[in-house]
Amino acid sequence: MDAIAETAESNVDVLIIGAGPAGLMAAAWMAHCGVKARIIDKRNTKIMCGQADGLQCRSLEIFDSLGFADRAWKEAHHMIEICMWNPGTDGVIRRGDRVPDTIVGLSRFQQIVLHQGRIERFFLDNIKKYSGDSIQVERCVLPESLEIDESKVDDEAAYPVTVKLRMLKEEEATPQQQISGSTVTDGLFRSNLIQEDDEDDLIRKSKARAGASEIVHAKYVIGCDGARSWTRRALGFELKGEATDFIWGVMDIFPITDFPDIRMRCVVHSANSGSLMIIPRENGLVRLYIQLKEVTPDASGRADKSKITPDVIFSAAKTILSPYKIDHEYCDWWTGYQIGQRTGTHFDAHGRVFLAGDAVHTHSPKAGQGMNVSMQDAYNLGWKVALVAKGVCRREILNTYQSERRRVAQELIEFDHKISRLFSGRPAKDVTDAEGVNMEEFKKDMFLKGNLFASGLSINYGPSSLVVKPGDAAELGDGSAKSASLAVPSPITVDEFSKKQALATGLPVGMRFNSFKVLNQSDARPWHFQERLKADGRFRVVLFAGAILSVAQKHRVDAFCAALDAPGSFLRRATPPGQQVDSVVEVLTIHSSKRTDTELLRDFPDMLHPFDKYKGWDYDKVFVDDVSYHEGFGDAYTNYGVDKEHGCVVAVRPDQYVGWVGDLEDFEGLQRYFEGCLVLRDGTVPENGAKAEMVH
Amino acid sequence: MDAIAETAESNVDVLIIGAGPAGLMAAAWMAHCGVKARIIDKRNTKIMCGQADGLQCRSLEIFDSLGFADRAWKEAHHMIEICMWNPGTDGVIRRGDRVPDTIVGLSRFQQIVLHQGRIERFFLDNIKKYSGDSIQVERCVLPESLEIDESKVDDEAAYPVTVKLRMLKEEEATPQQQISGSTVTDGLFRSNLIQEDDEDDLIRKSKARAGASEIVHAKYVIGCDGARSWTRRALGFELKGEATDFIWGVMDIFPITDFPDIRMRCVVHSANSGSLMIIPRENGLVRLYIQLKEVTPDASGRADKSKITPDVIFSAAKTILSPYKIDHEYCDWWTGYQIGQRTGTHFDAHGRVFLAGDAVHTHSPKAGQGMNVSMQDAYNLGWKVALVAKGVCRREILNTYQSERRRVAQELIEFDHKISRLFSGRPAKDVTDAEGVNMEEFKKDMFLKGNLFASGLSINYGPSSLVVKPGDAAELGDGSAKSASLAVPSPITVDEFSKKQALATGLPVGMRFNSFKVLNQSDARPWHFQERLKADGRFRVVLFAGAILSVAQKHRVDAFCAALDAPGSFLRRATPPGQQVDSVVEVLTIHSSKRTDTELLRDFPDMLHPFDKYKGWDYDKVFVDDVSYHEGFGDAYTNYGVDKEHGCVVAVRPDQYVGWVGDLEDFEGLQRYFEGCLVLRDGTVPENGAKAEMVH
């Protein structure tokens, strides 16, 4: 026996279980925030081909905040147009319509496609860069037990979660991605289309430990371990929902075809043979999603997977695409699935163990949502856990995770339910054919409304300590008791809120901070403003300073900055002694006067461009809404709906969501916002921030 | 003694001496073209701070062709605006004017600043990626002797150059970048501002070999070993020109200052204390170029370098910038120099040993030209040597290197001569002050004309086998006998040429192929067309197919493609047996019909989207000049000055220069162009390609 007897024991702030995109996103936050964390995965390698691959606009904005959107953008296939093919009255398929794949003007990014392995690679490189190697994925590691010491869950200093880990031998850790009957050998290890991705070193380390056990005491655990989540089962939580009757096959091939739109995203509804979706990919690959009408669920509702083979799938594709011909010499990956739509009942236990990604929602892959929503779960959760673990944020904010993200999961399932039916249904023969799918309705729901939802940009979080808006926290959250209980430290009436929101109509409170180009006041370089909202764990106050060269407006700005600079201000009280004034909350300014008439040092209070005795003044915090030489005019004030004379103030969460909008004179409102979510020094308990009970 | 007795002996196609930006550029070509090459450097590490740092538009276009412009663009400081500060009648400096740093619309890139060490890192990564580790910089290696066997210089199979190498011990290879008197220790090894750049592995290898010698037999040698080039001296060639009286100091600091334009590129002419240039850099650093009026050359014309210290330099800066205050806590690097303006007499020996970069031109650093022109030398030379070494191109094309690049060096020195005087001169007091520098003239010459020259985009190569245009080869080249002797296989009259050039007025023959956005016909993705002209060693035929949906135009395109496809065509004869039809010359198409009315397979001959039995049709070679959803309208036909109905044909060199323009019916002209530069199969000696004598 090669089992090792000794059992090591250690503490860690955050333990992440699962190193797919959601787990890696959580780990990236820990790296960017400087939190002590570990990330384990039972597999012995990352994904090499196949799997999820669509990246929506919001995911790219998030990648940009971490620093690697450019790598994805460069390598990916760009999805520009969707073509809809429907049967004519003769039953022959024809191109019926074209729509842009991404709604024009929605984001500075558009939807792209790149296989999951490359995305995991970007995460791994990014985590390495920011953590200095201190966070590395530990592969071939299996969690065996998880216990929460409930007596300690409210103790900030405690490590209330105990997880026992076992180091696997290599043969135990080799994933089986393949379904029987394929002539293509296991897709995980054989693609020659992608760059080599050598993890020999990690695997060698794993081998050395094989058989050993370890006890980890963690402040927080994040379970990102997929649809069959071990963490979820260890907590006794469930996914609720059901499987549909629709069975689909997927293949990644080099297509040899005369179908004219093979490099477009296509939805093909054949008259009677089912539907097919084409997703063109990087390197000339094309993914086909193919409805398998011949394979049907048995009495128990489950499909017999042994009936799904590459031949069955491809022959269905040929029939659907007929009279066009399609063939292939090379298949990179294939699989089959039955659409199941399920949501987790609970997203956390005691505010100490959290679930994200497929562990709490499963649905069909065709809207390209799976990896995106999973990563976005972890993007929502990661900074909250990191900042609470660091003592920067109040523990109450952790309750917003379920409230914000379970609602998204619910909407996702609803969306998926609708489009699955539209996808898998038979096209209507004419207007009287009520059982068939009306193609106009399909276009409207799937691509016009659907693309907005699918972009990830329609998300609007409900009221909480992080989002100051009116309304019922449960109703605008996930409807759970946890959501209902959210402490809203600054309750606000609909009228009050309307006045505030009117100051920045293009920045709805609860939605992500949209991006327009502005220029650095000091060097005239154009930036998409979102590029300045980096994922470094800092909250931001964006001061729309208005017409700074007007004397009256300058007085307003001076007064606002004086309040910021006062000893009792949230900014002073949130900043740990000895740290830079911008270490917890960064103040960024956008003004609307003419750039060339304005000077940073002369026209703006010091607070807006802090001095450092080593590096001098900070020239990277004040921007101007003016015309650039080479990149046009962002017209940011107009696009953000902010008055060019009077401006306003916006509080932005570390994940780029708008938390609060107010006037320059409403410093008290801003102060209350931060009192509700930040831990402020001087021992003062903020007035409206009475400690909420964690609800489980 | 630890010298090793045995002397290894080996053959290599190309030996590159010097691993600065020029040497690395040459090595990158070898990697991209798959040529067996070695690159040696006597230093034991690459540059870590200081040194050249401005990157002009053309350099970025070149980086993009290699695949790493995005990395430079992301990390660099972007230079947007130049501010000119001049003394008023009261002698106090004031901002007199602002101009954009890069002429608007000149390129898709603008000038940026990033230190040389990062650029070398991008090259190293790129070379590794494309050569698969087969080309690695061999550090601590010194060339000791170089011999050319003149009897073999015309023998394609021979290795006529013999170089003896010696492996240095580490202490011999540590560069001394510093001038005495500095409190800042040697800049090469101590910057903490930049990412760690671990070359331990290479250094370990070097150590193991220390003391050993090696004899290398090379087909070609490229000397990129700087202003004191060992290679140049070994060939007995000289730099000719002279030193000026102007002495300048340079410092990289974090400035602590109230000068308002410290993050702009500034030229400050003080009334009587000399001039200063400000170059803001990445990470908050600022470079100051400071005229040292107190330090003057001695009788021999040389400045006493011991008089140049950081204190002397910075105190001059303070005086020039007064009444503004400037100070610093941190200096990253500093140096002093006397402007010398010299050009090499010869750029090659026997078409076997070539010199590039500082080895053949030195000048002042202030126009940010040094690294750019050096890299561009090697970009011009690298593919020529690679393709001749591979047997793809005729040896005669090597003569165009001196003709094309020595002329650029001559123009550079002329430019530098002019601006050095304008920079270093005292500002004119009024219009009658003939000895002073007129500030309007300065603005015009330096920034309006100067910036075009400095961008690298005004280069226009003279007639040769690579550039079909009329005129005197010597006069439009470097004026040398080598230039005069250039074989121009397709001599063309001014009238004939005007007719051809009129077909594409925006693509002047001899200049680089400008870039506008077009869409991929098959997936609607917008591309800057230059992105499709990758540095892979291929020539390209760009077929402006015009209104492909018109029947008459379709017939013209069909006829052109039939000629391309005929057994005797240059395309067929240039392609080695068994290789893809696009392996030597790639045909790219841009048409002007409406994208959504057009279909690749239906409307274009197979030749324009070649079939591969494994990957299917090629969907990446046909583009359309149409409106995009998200990135506007490139209006490429209008911008290239090509008729939207009738189109034209353009031959493009591997370095993106336009070699030939003609009509679709002028296949014979196109054939002659390629007969003049390519080695064509079937043993046929092309009619007009009589073998030219290499002139030395």
CSV table of C-alpha atoms in Angstrom, one decimal, chain B residues 500 541 543 556-573 587 607 649 660-675:
chain,number,residue,atom,x,y,z
B,500,LYS,CA,-1.2,51.3,-63.6
B,541,VAL,CA,-1.5,39.0,-54.7
B,543,LEU,CA,-7.2,40.9,-56.1
B,556,ARG,CA,-12.8,39.2,-65.8
B,557,VAL,CA,-12.2,37.7,-62.4
B,558,ASP,CA,-12.7,34.2,-63.9
B,559,ALA,CA,-10.2,34.9,-66.6
B,560,PHE,CA,-7.7,36.2,-64.1
B,561,CYS,CA,-8.1,33.2,-61.9
B,562,ALA,CA,-7.8,30.8,-64.9
B,563,ALA,CA,-4.5,32.4,-65.8
B,564,LEU,CA,-3.3,32.1,-62.1
B,565,ASP,CA,-4.3,28.4,-62.2
B,566,ALA,CA,-2.6,27.6,-65.5
B,567,PRO,CA,0.4,25.3,-65.3
B,568,GLY,CA,2.9,27.9,-66.5
B,569,SER,CA,1.7,30.6,-64.0
B,570,PHE,CA,4.1,32.0,-61.5
B,571,LEU,CA,1.8,30.7,-58.8
B,572,ARG,CA,2.0,27.1,-60.0
B,573,ARG,CA,5.7,27.3,-60.8
B,587,VAL,CA,-4.1,35.3,-53.1
B,607,MET,CA,-8.7,29.4,-56.7
B,649,VAL,CA,-4.5,43.6,-58.9
B,660,TRP,CA,3.3,46.1,-58.5
B,661,VAL,CA,-0.1,47.4,-59.5
B,662,GLY,CA,-2.0,46.4,-62.7
B,663,ASP,CA,-5.2,45.6,-64.3
B,664,LEU,CA,-7.0,42.2,-64.1
B,665,GLU,CA,-6.0,41.7,-67.8
B,666,ASP,CA,-2.4,42.5,-67.1
B,667,PHE,CA,-1.6,39.0,-66.0
B,668,GLU,CA,1.6,39.1,-68.0
B,669,GLY,CA,2.9,42.0,-66.1
B,670,LEU,CA,2.2,40.2,-62.8
B,671,GLN,CA,3.9,37.1,-64.1
B,672,ARG,CA,7.0,39.1,-65.0
B,673,TYR,CA,7.0,40.7,-61.6
B,674,PHE,CA,7.2,37.3,-59.9
B,675,GLU,CA,9.6,35.9,-62.5
